[in-house]
Structures are given as structure tokens and as C-alpha cells.
GROMACS .gro file of C-alpha atoms in nm:
model
  434
    1MET     CA    1   0.018  -0.021   0.029
    2PHE     CA    2   0.298   0.258   0.100
    3THR     CA    3   0.436   0.172  -0.256
    4LYS     CA    4   0.155   0.233  -0.421
    5THR     CA    5   0.108   0.523  -0.253
    6ALA     CA    6   0.475   0.662  -0.325
    7VAL     CA    7   0.415   0.614  -0.696
    8LEU     CA    8   0.099   0.822  -0.725
    9PHE     CA    9   0.259   1.129  -0.541
   10PHE     CA   10   0.599   1.022  -0.749
   11LEU     CA   11   0.340   1.086  -1.059
   12ALA     CA   12   0.144   1.368  -0.974
   13HIS     CA   13   0.454   1.524  -0.866
   14ALA     CA   14   0.659   1.491  -1.192
   15VAL     CA   15   0.347   1.622  -1.371
   16THR     CA   16   0.242   1.940  -1.182
   17SER     CA   17   0.583   2.064  -1.091
   18GLU     CA   18   0.674   2.182  -1.408
   19ILE     CA   19   0.652   2.601  -1.435
   20ILE     CA   20   0.462   2.694  -1.760
   21ARG     CA   21   0.582   3.031  -1.891
   22THR     CA   22   0.270   3.277  -2.110
   23PRO     CA   23   0.428   3.552  -2.295
   24LEU     CA   24   0.227   3.890  -2.268
   25THR     CA   25   0.196   4.180  -2.521
   26ARG     CA   26   0.118   4.529  -2.454
   27VAL     CA   27  -0.183   4.627  -2.674
   28GLU     CA   28  -0.034   4.816  -2.953
   29GLU     CA   29  -0.242   5.119  -2.877
   30ALA     CA   30  -0.013   5.182  -2.627
   31VAL     CA   31   0.305   5.269  -2.850
   32LYS     CA   32   0.166   5.579  -2.922
   33PRO     CA   33   0.332   5.935  -2.922
   34TYR     CA   34   0.311   6.111  -2.587
   35THR     CA   35   0.107   6.345  -2.734
   36GLU     CA   36  -0.142   6.057  -2.861
   37TYR     CA   37  -0.092   5.888  -2.425
   38PHE     CA   38  -0.195   6.218  -2.298
   39GLU     CA   39  -0.507   6.280  -2.529
   40ASN     CA   40  -0.672   5.951  -2.384
   41LEU     CA   41  -0.574   6.011  -2.022
   42GLN     CA   42  -0.782   6.366  -2.047
   43ARG     CA   43  -1.037   6.178  -2.234
   44LEU     CA   44  -1.061   5.939  -1.929
   45PHE     CA   45  -0.904   6.019  -1.682
   46HIS     CA   46  -0.831   6.419  -1.619
   47THR     CA   47  -1.032   6.738  -1.754
   48PHE     CA   48  -0.637   6.810  -1.809
   49ARG     CA   49  -0.626   7.155  -1.616
   50SER     CA   50  -0.370   7.165  -1.353
   51SER     CA   51  -0.619   7.242  -1.075
   52ALA     CA   52  -0.755   6.846  -1.145
   53LEU     CA   53  -0.523   6.719  -0.894
   54VAL     CA   54  -0.621   6.952  -0.600
   55LYS     CA   55  -1.002   6.948  -0.678
   56ASN     CA   56  -1.030   6.572  -0.525
   57GLU     CA   57  -1.261   6.488  -0.873
   58ALA     CA   58  -1.373   6.141  -0.897
   59ARG     CA   59  -1.255   5.961  -1.197
   60PRO     CA   60  -1.415   5.652  -1.379
   61ILE     CA   61  -1.277   5.290  -1.315
   62SER     CA   62  -1.214   5.190  -1.687
   63ASN     CA   63  -0.983   4.892  -1.890
   64LEU     CA   64  -0.769   5.133  -2.052
   65VAL     CA   65  -0.641   5.007  -2.329
   66PHE     CA   66  -0.315   5.141  -2.382
   67PHE     CA   67  -0.218   4.988  -2.032
   68GLN     CA   68  -0.339   4.614  -2.117
   69HIS     CA   69  -0.153   4.338  -2.166
   70TYR     CA   70  -0.220   4.035  -2.373
   71GLY     CA   71  -0.151   3.653  -2.384
   72LYS     CA   72  -0.271   3.367  -2.666
   73ILE     CA   73  -0.501   3.094  -2.578
   74SER     CA   74  -0.654   2.848  -2.815
   75ILE     CA   75  -1.018   2.718  -2.817
   76GLY     CA   76  -1.147   2.356  -2.959
   77THR     CA   77  -1.009   2.084  -3.191
   78PRO     CA   78  -0.841   2.164  -3.404
   79PRO     CA   79  -0.728   2.450  -3.188
   80GLN     CA   80  -0.839   2.820  -3.291
   81GLU     CA   81  -0.623   3.121  -3.141
   82PHE     CA   82  -0.722   3.401  -2.963
   83ASN     CA   83  -0.544   3.724  -2.740
   84VAL     CA   84  -0.669   3.754  -2.410
   85LEU     CA   85  -0.641   3.961  -2.117
   86PHE     CA   86  -0.555   3.787  -1.797
   87ASP     CA   87  -0.790   3.932  -1.553
   88THR     CA   88  -0.781   3.881  -1.202
   89MET     CA   89  -1.124   4.123  -1.169
   90ALA     CA   90  -1.310   3.874  -1.346
   91SER     CA   91  -1.366   3.459  -1.343
   92ASP     CA   92  -1.492   3.401  -1.670
   93LEU     CA   93  -1.384   3.329  -2.031
   94TRP     CA   94  -1.511   3.482  -2.300
   95VAL     CA   95  -1.426   3.562  -2.655
   96PHE     CA   96  -1.577   3.666  -2.945
   97SER     CA   97  -1.849   3.471  -3.155
   98LYS     CA   98  -1.825   3.479  -3.530
   99ASP     CA   99  -2.227   3.429  -3.479
  100SER     CA  100  -2.248   3.777  -3.434
  101ILE     CA  101  -2.545   3.986  -3.438
  102ASP     CA  102  -2.543   4.329  -3.629
  103CYS     CA  103  -2.178   4.365  -3.438
  104ALA     CA  104  -1.925   4.579  -3.594
  105LEU     CA  105  -1.711   4.551  -3.295
  106CYS     CA  106  -1.680   4.188  -3.329
  107ALA     CA  107  -1.591   4.197  -3.663
  108GLY     CA  108  -1.261   4.336  -3.602
  109HIS     CA  109  -1.156   4.071  -3.397
  110ARG     CA  110  -1.088   3.676  -3.410
  111ASN     CA  111  -1.412   3.500  -3.345
  112TYR     CA  112  -1.483   3.131  -3.219
  113ASN     CA  113  -1.653   2.918  -3.454
  114SER     CA  114  -1.831   2.603  -3.333
  115MET     CA  115  -1.865   2.439  -3.629
  116ASP     CA  116  -1.491   2.411  -3.696
  117SER     CA  117  -1.395   2.206  -3.330
  118GLU     CA  118  -1.489   1.847  -3.301
  119SER     CA  119  -1.457   1.904  -2.898
  120TYR     CA  120  -1.778   2.159  -2.911
  121VAL     CA  121  -2.040   2.116  -2.711
  122SER     CA  122  -2.395   2.320  -2.669
  123ASN     CA  123  -2.517   2.456  -2.384
  124GLY     CA  124  -2.738   2.788  -2.500
  125ASP     CA  125  -2.759   2.953  -2.202
  126PHE     CA  126  -2.744   3.373  -2.238
  127THR     CA  127  -2.526   3.596  -2.024
  128SER     CA  128  -2.367   3.929  -2.001
  129PHE     CA  129  -2.054   4.167  -1.914
  130TRP     CA  130  -2.100   4.493  -1.811
  131TYR     CA  131  -1.777   4.766  -1.904
  132LEU     CA  132  -1.709   5.125  -1.914
  133TYR     CA  133  -1.926   5.260  -2.188
  134GLY     CA  134  -2.067   4.954  -2.299
  135ASN     CA  135  -2.170   4.567  -2.260
  136MET     CA  136  -2.060   4.253  -2.388
  137VAL     CA  137  -2.362   4.011  -2.457
  138GLY     CA  138  -2.363   3.591  -2.543
  139TYR     CA  139  -2.431   3.223  -2.532
  140LEU     CA  140  -2.202   2.990  -2.328
  141SER     CA  141  -2.052   2.718  -2.477
  142THR     CA  142  -1.817   2.414  -2.369
  143ASP     CA  143  -1.494   2.321  -2.539
  144SER     CA  144  -1.158   2.266  -2.459
  145VAL     CA  145  -0.900   2.550  -2.412
  146GLN     CA  146  -0.502   2.532  -2.439
  147ILE     CA  147  -0.317   2.804  -2.229
  148GLY     CA  148   0.084   2.749  -2.300
  149ASP     CA  149   0.122   2.341  -2.235
  150MET     CA  150  -0.179   2.369  -2.017
  151GLU     CA  151  -0.493   2.187  -2.189
  152ILE     CA  152  -0.861   2.227  -1.997
  153GLU     CA  153  -1.104   1.978  -2.140
  154GLY     CA  154  -1.459   2.074  -2.097
  155GLN     CA  155  -1.424   2.394  -1.990
  156THR     CA  156  -1.762   2.655  -2.050
  157PHE     CA  157  -1.713   3.034  -2.201
  158CYS     CA  158  -1.914   3.300  -2.348
  159GLU     CA  159  -1.910   3.339  -2.715
  160VAL     CA  160  -1.992   3.737  -2.748
  161ASN     CA  161  -2.207   3.789  -3.026
  162MET     CA  162  -2.354   4.138  -2.935
  163VAL     CA  163  -2.221   4.441  -2.798
  164MET     CA  164  -2.432   4.730  -2.680
  165GLY     CA  165  -2.217   5.068  -2.634
  166ALA     CA  166  -1.860   5.121  -2.722
  167PRO     CA  167  -1.665   4.900  -2.442
  168LEU     CA  168  -1.296   5.024  -2.439
  169PHE     CA  169  -1.098   4.681  -2.593
  170SER     CA  170  -0.782   4.713  -2.841
  171LYS     CA  171  -0.840   4.581  -3.204
  172THR     CA  172  -0.576   4.322  -3.118
  173VAL     CA  173  -0.759   4.177  -2.825
  174ASP     CA  174  -1.024   3.883  -2.845
  175GLY     CA  175  -1.161   3.808  -2.524
  176VAL     CA  176  -1.085   3.813  -2.129
  177PHE     CA  177  -0.985   3.494  -1.913
  178GLY     CA  178  -1.108   3.553  -1.585
  179LEU     CA  179  -0.800   3.484  -1.265
  180SER     CA  180  -1.039   3.592  -1.017
  181PHE     CA  181  -0.968   3.401  -0.639
  182GLY     CA  182  -1.392   3.325  -0.588
  183ASP     CA  183  -1.622   3.258  -0.881
  184LEU     CA  184  -1.763   3.646  -0.924
  185SER     CA  185  -2.016   3.540  -1.167
  186LYS     CA  186  -2.208   3.227  -0.945
  187ARG     CA  187  -2.250   2.995  -1.265
  188ASN     CA  188  -2.315   2.629  -1.243
  189SER     CA  189  -1.980   2.570  -1.448
  190PRO     CA  190  -1.664   2.617  -1.294
  191ALA     CA  191  -1.444   2.869  -1.381
  192PRO     CA  192  -1.125   2.848  -1.598
  193LEU     CA  193  -0.883   2.911  -1.292
  194LYS     CA  194  -1.076   2.611  -1.101
  195ASN     CA  195  -1.092   2.349  -1.402
  196LEU     CA  196  -0.679   2.426  -1.444
  197VAL     CA  197  -0.648   2.306  -1.035
  198ASP     CA  198  -0.904   2.053  -1.091
  199GLN     CA  199  -0.803   1.921  -1.356
  200GLY     CA  200  -0.403   1.915  -1.192
  201LEU     CA  201  -0.267   2.091  -1.478
  202THR     CA  202  -0.157   2.369  -1.208
  203HIS     CA  203  -0.083   2.353  -0.835
  204GLY     CA  204  -0.271   2.723  -0.848
  205VAL     CA  205   0.032   3.006  -0.798
  206PHE     CA  206   0.045   3.202  -1.080
  207THR     CA  207   0.247   3.528  -1.131
  208PHE     CA  208   0.289   3.858  -1.381
  209LEU     CA  209   0.587   4.020  -1.498
  210LEU     CA  210   0.477   4.353  -1.671
  211ARG     CA  211   0.903   4.497  -1.751
  212ARG     CA  212   0.849   4.880  -1.777
  213LYS     CA  213   1.149   5.107  -1.840
  214GLY     CA  214   1.305   5.380  -1.619
  215SER     CA  215   1.023   5.610  -1.662
  216SER     CA  216   0.668   5.547  -1.461
  217MET     CA  217   0.461   5.307  -1.673
  218ASP     CA  218   0.670   5.282  -1.970
  219TYR     CA  219   0.617   4.926  -2.013
  220SER     CA  220   0.827   4.756  -2.287
  221GLN     CA  221   0.631   4.538  -2.533
  222ASN     CA  222   0.642   4.175  -2.348
  223GLY     CA  223   0.602   4.062  -2.010
  224GLU     CA  224   0.537   3.692  -1.850
  225LEU     CA  225   0.211   3.538  -1.697
  226ILE     CA  226   0.427   3.198  -1.518
  227PHE     CA  227   0.183   2.919  -1.366
  228GLY     CA  228   0.359   2.674  -1.147
  229GLY     CA  229   0.602   2.860  -0.940
  230ILE     CA  230   0.799   3.156  -0.799
  231ASP     CA  231   1.116   3.234  -1.012
  232HIS     CA  232   1.306   3.322  -0.678
  233LYS     CA  233   1.616   3.437  -0.973
  234LEU     CA  234   1.376   3.754  -1.009
  235ILE     CA  235   1.345   3.853  -0.632
  236THR     CA  236   1.537   3.931  -0.327
  237GLU     CA  237   1.677   3.659  -0.112
  238ARG     CA  238   1.414   3.776   0.166
  239GLU     CA  239   1.134   3.533   0.205
  240PRO     CA  240   0.771   3.684   0.038
  241THR     CA  241   0.539   3.819   0.295
  242TYR     CA  242   0.161   3.652   0.264
  243SER     CA  243  -0.159   3.768   0.334
  244PRO     CA  244  -0.488   3.581   0.312
  245VAL     CA  245  -0.754   3.619   0.130
  246ILE     CA  246  -1.039   3.743   0.281
  247LYS     CA  247  -1.357   3.498   0.228
  248GLY     CA  248  -1.629   3.585   0.069
  249SER     CA  249  -1.507   3.848  -0.167
  250GLY     CA  250  -1.442   3.640  -0.473
  251TYR     CA  251  -1.140   3.881  -0.550
  252TRP     CA  252  -0.765   3.866  -0.476
  253GLN     CA  253  -0.923   4.055  -0.155
  254ILE     CA  254  -0.675   4.137   0.141
  255LYS     CA  255  -0.583   4.337   0.433
  256MET     CA  256  -0.350   4.638   0.418
  257ASP     CA  257  -0.222   4.781   0.733
  258ARG     CA  258  -0.169   5.145   0.593
  259VAL     CA  259  -0.038   5.379   0.302
  260GLU     CA  260   0.283   5.630   0.401
  261ILE     CA  261   0.421   5.920   0.212
  262ASN     CA  262   0.783   5.913   0.334
  263GLY     CA  263   0.712   5.682   0.632
  264LYS     CA  264   0.397   5.924   0.744
  265PRO     CA  265   0.061   5.754   0.719
  266LEU     CA  266  -0.156   5.942   0.513
  267GLY     CA  267  -0.404   5.674   0.374
  268CYS     CA  268  -0.570   5.352   0.512
  269THR     CA  269  -0.460   5.502   0.836
  270TYR     CA  270  -0.619   5.189   1.086
  271GLY     CA  271  -0.654   4.933   0.807
  272CYS     CA  272  -0.828   4.848   0.482
  273GLN     CA  273  -0.900   4.589   0.258
  274ALA     CA  274  -0.752   4.625  -0.045
  275ILE     CA  275  -0.794   4.424  -0.416
  276ILE     CA  276  -0.466   4.323  -0.659
  277ALA     CA  277  -0.566   4.345  -0.984
  278SER     CA  278  -0.412   4.269  -1.322
  279ASN     CA  279  -0.463   4.435  -1.602
  280PHE     CA  280  -0.605   4.758  -1.408
  281PRO     CA  281  -0.457   5.140  -1.469
  282GLY     CA  282  -0.268   5.257  -1.166
  283ILE     CA  283  -0.354   5.242  -0.827
  284TRP     CA  284  -0.688   5.348  -0.694
  285GLY     CA  285  -0.785   5.466  -0.339
  286PRO     CA  286  -1.075   5.644  -0.170
  287THR     CA  287  -1.114   6.042  -0.257
  288GLY     CA  288  -1.037   6.203   0.000
  289GLU     CA  289  -0.734   6.042   0.065
  290VAL     CA  290  -0.623   6.039  -0.264
  291GLY     CA  291  -0.647   6.400  -0.262
  292TYR     CA  292  -0.378   6.400   0.055
  293MET     CA  293  -0.192   6.260  -0.110
  294TYR     CA  294  -0.191   6.499  -0.467
  295LYS     CA  295  -0.109   6.762  -0.213
  296ALA     CA  296   0.177   6.566  -0.096
  297ILE     CA  297   0.323   6.473  -0.417
  298GLY     CA  298   0.301   6.819  -0.523
  299ALA     CA  299   0.314   6.715  -0.910
  300ALA     CA  300   0.047   6.876  -1.128
  301LEU     CA  301  -0.061   6.870  -1.505
  302HIS     CA  302   0.142   7.083  -1.794
  303GLU     CA  303   0.402   7.171  -1.484
  304ALA     CA  304   0.744   7.002  -1.514
  305CYS     CA  305   0.839   6.741  -1.191
  306GLU     CA  306   1.164   6.584  -1.111
  307PRO     CA  307   1.017   6.167  -1.102
  308ASP     CA  308   1.376   6.126  -0.912
  309ARG     CA  309   1.225   6.427  -0.624
  310LEU     CA  310   0.880   6.310  -0.544
  311PRO     CA  311   0.846   6.121  -0.236
  312THR     CA  312   0.872   5.751  -0.172
  313ILE     CA  313   0.494   5.631  -0.150
  314SER     CA  314   0.492   5.304   0.078
  315PHE     CA  315   0.182   5.044   0.090
  316VAL     CA  316   0.233   4.828   0.448
  317ILE     CA  317   0.137   4.501   0.394
  318ASN     CA  318   0.157   4.292   0.692
  319GLY     CA  319   0.384   4.466   0.872
  320ARG     CA  320   0.610   4.485   0.528
  321ARG     CA  321   0.680   4.824   0.343
  322PHE     CA  322   0.690   4.780  -0.001
  323ASN     CA  323   0.784   5.133  -0.182
  324LEU     CA  324   0.734   5.338  -0.503
  325THR     CA  325   0.935   5.629  -0.592
  326GLY     CA  326   0.788   5.860  -0.827
  327ARG     CA  327   0.900   5.733  -1.095
  328ASP     CA  328   0.700   5.425  -1.057
  329TYR     CA  329   0.377   5.598  -0.963
  330VAL     CA  330   0.386   5.904  -1.213
  331LEU     CA  331   0.305   5.943  -1.580
  332VAL     CA  332   0.636   6.173  -1.723
  333GLY     CA  333   0.559   6.313  -2.082
  334ARG     CA  334   0.426   6.623  -2.293
  335ASP     CA  335   0.052   6.710  -2.373
  336ASN     CA  336  -0.019   6.801  -2.790
  337GLU     CA  337   0.142   7.152  -2.680
  338SER     CA  338   0.452   7.005  -2.628
  339ARG     CA  339   0.399   7.105  -2.245
  340LYS     CA  340   0.616   6.855  -2.002
  341GLY     CA  341   0.453   6.729  -1.686
  342CYS     CA  342   0.374   6.445  -1.404
  343VAL     CA  343   0.042   6.240  -1.418
  344PRO     CA  344  -0.003   6.073  -1.098
  345GLN     CA  345  -0.126   5.721  -1.172
  346ILE     CA  346  -0.343   5.683  -0.835
  347HIS     CA  347  -0.634   5.826  -0.884
  348GLN     CA  348  -0.976   5.819  -0.687
  349TYR     CA  349  -1.281   5.687  -0.682
  350ASN     CA  350  -1.551   5.727  -0.445
  351PHE     CA  351  -1.708   5.394  -0.358
  352THR     CA  352  -1.565   5.055  -0.234
  353ILE     CA  353  -1.647   4.722  -0.387
  354SER     CA  354  -1.663   4.433  -0.195
  355GLY     CA  355  -1.597   4.645   0.104
  356ALA     CA  356  -1.218   4.714  -0.055
  357GLU     CA  357  -1.132   5.090  -0.068
  358TRP     CA  358  -0.806   5.021  -0.272
  359ILE     CA  359  -0.727   4.843  -0.587
  360LEU     CA  360  -0.350   4.794  -0.634
  361GLY     CA  361  -0.338   4.742  -1.042
  362ASP     CA  362  -0.023   4.747  -1.260
  363ALA     CA  363   0.172   5.048  -1.120
  364PHE     CA  364   0.183   4.857  -0.768
  365ILE     CA  365   0.277   4.427  -0.935
  366SER     CA  366   0.507   4.561  -1.201
  367LYS     CA  367   0.722   4.736  -0.885
  368VAL     CA  368   0.634   4.427  -0.665
  369TYR     CA  369   0.673   4.046  -0.751
  370THR     CA  370   0.318   3.929  -0.644
  371ILE     CA  371   0.230   3.579  -0.614
  372PHE     CA  372  -0.130   3.461  -0.654
  373ASP     CA  373  -0.204   3.144  -0.477
  374VAL     CA  374  -0.538   2.964  -0.477
  375GLU     CA  375  -0.527   2.613  -0.307
  376ARG     CA  376  -0.378   2.839   0.018
  377ALA     CA  377  -0.610   3.110  -0.050
  378ARG     CA  378  -0.345   3.385  -0.016
  379VAL     CA  379  -0.154   3.687  -0.181
  380GLY     CA  380   0.237   3.683  -0.167
  381PHE     CA  381   0.461   4.004  -0.245
  382ALA     CA  382   0.852   4.054  -0.241
  383ASP     CA  383   1.112   4.289  -0.353
  384PHE     CA  384   1.289   4.251  -0.705
  385ARG     CA  385   1.609   4.252  -0.729
  386ASP     CA  386   1.791   4.564  -0.857
  387ASP     CA  387   1.848   4.392  -1.197
  388SER     CA  388   1.528   4.156  -1.219
  389HIS     CA  389   1.445   4.339  -1.500
  390LYS     CA  390   1.733   4.209  -1.700
  391ALA     CA  391   1.670   3.875  -1.621
  392ILE     CA  392   1.342   3.919  -1.774
  393ASP     CA  393   1.468   4.027  -2.061
  394PHE     CA  394   1.703   3.727  -2.076
  395LYS     CA  395   1.387   3.529  -2.056
  396LEU     CA  396   1.247   3.681  -2.343
  397SER     CA  397   1.518   3.720  -2.576
  398LYS     CA  398   1.468   3.489  -2.907
  399LYS     CA  399   1.821   3.298  -2.696
  400PHE     CA  400   1.566   3.221  -2.388
  401ILE     CA  401   1.334   3.083  -2.662
  402VAL     CA  402   1.553   2.807  -2.781
  403THR     CA  403   1.642   2.747  -2.408
  404LYS     CA  404   1.266   2.702  -2.370
  405LYS     CA  405   1.232   2.458  -2.607
  406ALA     CA  406   1.535   2.287  -2.488
  407ASN     CA  407   1.416   2.306  -2.128
  408SER     CA  408   1.098   2.140  -2.199
  409ALA     CA  409   1.210   1.846  -2.376
  410SER     CA  410   1.452   1.796  -2.058
  411THR     CA  411   1.140   1.872  -1.818
  412SER     CA  412   0.957   1.602  -2.103
  413ASN     CA  413   1.201   1.296  -2.087
  414ILE     CA  414   1.239   1.349  -1.651
  415ASN     CA  415   0.828   1.275  -1.703
  416VAL     CA  416   0.915   1.015  -1.923
  417PHE     CA  417   1.191   0.852  -1.666
  418ALA     CA  418   0.955   0.983  -1.421
  419ALA     CA  419   0.679   0.735  -1.526
  420THR     CA  420   0.883   0.474  -1.663
  421LEU     CA  421   1.092   0.398  -1.291
  422CYS     CA  422   0.753   0.438  -1.130
  423VAL     CA  423   0.615   0.123  -1.392
  424ILE     CA  424   0.901  -0.091  -1.264
  425ILE     CA  425   0.883  -0.016  -0.876
  426THR     CA  426   0.486  -0.115  -0.932
  427PHE     CA  427   0.602  -0.439  -1.109
  428LEU     CA  428   0.861  -0.511  -0.814
  429SER     CA  429   0.613  -0.438  -0.566
  430GLN     CA  430   0.385  -0.661  -0.677
  431LYS     CA  431   0.584  -0.966  -0.759
  432TYR     CA  432   0.785  -0.924  -0.437
  433ILE     CA  433   0.653  -0.743  -0.142
  434LEU     CA  434   0.263  -0.800  -0.215
   0.00000   0.00000   0.00000
């Protein structure tokens, strides 16, 4: 009995211990001159006046296309490929459908065709998703879904065939792959992240790597979504600090001790809750508290500022400070009149989401190595090494792609060897032990 148990454990470990890397690409709309970049900010965030920073004006929550990073998945047999946003504030998977109903937006994307898939199973229930400036409407279907080397069997997803309004989605993005902690849609079918874990494809730890240049929010083209473990080469030797996910929320929602500027508490003074969000622009907090932070930062639109002279903002989680410098939380550039200025990427909103007052989006995740752990119901945080972005650049180079293939083959050989060894052990145990 002991031998059989050991064999099963050995096989399971051999299969699930592999780290799966999925490249992430920033959407094309992000690669724009600063003029267009600031015009988009003007339209969606600001009134584009210097006074906007001191009037405590609330800004709408938006899935801004120029902050989004997408990766590739495939659906069906044979596989149909799609570019999707991996969103930790959503639980569902949806892509545009070929069976669209007078949907001009759908026509500009890759569309799923159920007639071309041998593994398609009809469902038929209708559903919808709300986004800023519009709704996505469609019906549920079931098919196989592949992400990296992992294939989910029998995954239910939504085929979007009608769009109401004009949701802000990039032309290069064909859908959303939800990675929320819980099932926010409350459907009868499991969310894709749950299926990944339940089907033994990963043990439920994933991280985002968003590469940035020296100035804030100035991401280069690529990043990575890593399933299956932690890349210890990218973080300092200090162990990650973990915080449990708050039960019942459905989001990656944790307790935060406070927010400090140069060591002085200016937000979340008596403790609060925060949602950790991928593909979400900047950092969001209560209107009043962020207003005080604006004054402490002292940066204003159309006025020259030096990011290196701005104060350090610290987010204290489970007793540990995670620091963001000026280059981490402001956007530096010129507007359409060639006026240089700084735009803080800490935004205001005047309500809570599931009791959370703060949302720590890409401005935080790109600076702090963030670990989403499904099975242990926790979020971990660690400091990047000073040269970590060089390591990420190496991983995403052509040389790494070759290395990755070699590693995959090596891993495959190890798994074959493990399986063969287990068969031998099982045979010997049955013949000589049992």
C-alpha cells in the first residue's frame, strides 16, 4: 500500500511541478507618441487642468487599452487561437463569436466558430458582461481550452455575439480569461482557473511579470504570466510576505495596514482592504485620502517635475513596506502643446468594491513581485532584485526561446523517466512485496 501511494505521489509531482510561461504583449494602442497618450488620459481620466489634482475629482474606473497586456490561448479541436486579457478581477472566459448579431466590434477580432471544433458542446444559456461604455452579450458554450502547455477539458465559456455601446477594448484583444480567486459570476460551471487546478494542470500559483523602462508606467512590449511556481531569480533573498485572501469576496482581496508617504501615514490609517488587480491601470483609493496624497506629491499637469525628487509612497502589508518611487507612480511626458508634466497614476474613486477601499493595479504589480496562490488562499509579495528586469529581458529574448524548448524537452524526458521508473517499482512491488 505504501509503495502504491509513493508511486502515485511521484507521478503527480512529476506532472504538476513544471512552470508554464505564457508571453504577454502590450496592446498596439499603447505604443503611441506622448501626445496621443496624454490625449487618451485627458478623455478618460482628467479634465486636463492643473487644478484637476487638487479638486479631488473622481475618475471613472476603466479598462484603458493602453495599459493592457494580452496573451495567447486556443479553443477547440483543431485549436482556434485568440488574444485574451488575463484579468484577476474577472472569473469568466469569453471570446468573440462568429455568430454575431449586427456587431461591428466583433468583426474586427478573431471569432470562435463552433462548427469548426470537434470537441464543441452546446450549452445555450445567455449571459452578459458590463464594461465601461458598454455591455457584451452572448451565450455559453463548452470546449477544450489550451494555455501554454496546459489543456483544460470541458471548459464552459461565453461566445460574445452582440455588443451594446462601445466598450474600451483593443482591436488586438479577442476576449478575457478570468483569474479571480472566486467565481464572481456564480454560474453552475467551473471558472477556468478552478478547472486548471481541479484537473491537475497546475497547483494554483501564478505571477505576472510586467517589464518597464526607467520612467513610470513606460512598459516595453512584453511580459510574462507564469503558472506553477515562483521565479526566485527575480526576487531578493528575503522570503515573500503573505496575506490571506478575505473569505467571501471572490476577488484577490487582502487586508492592508496603511499607506505612507515618506514614512508618514496618509491613507488607510487604521487598516483597510485592497484588491490586487492585473490589467488594471494604476492604483486606486478613496477620494479624500488620494486628494491628500496629491498635495503631498506636489505634481501637477503641465508643470515640469522631476520624478526622482518625488516622495516615496509605501504600501504596508502584514507589517512589511513595499515602496514606490516617483518613477513608479507618475507618468512623465508632453501634451499636444509640448508642455511637459507629470500625471500621478494614483486615482480616486468614491465607493468600495466588496468592501475594499483600494485597488492595487499594474503600477503596483509591476514594481512588487506579486504571487497569487489559489490552493493556500493567499497573496504573496516580494521585492524585485535591482537587476531583475535584465533577467526578464533575457528570458524573453530569442536565446531564451531556444532554451525554453530545450528545457521543455528536458522536462518531458524527466517525466518519461519518472513514469517508467514508477512502472518498474509497481511491477517489483506486486511481484516481491505484495
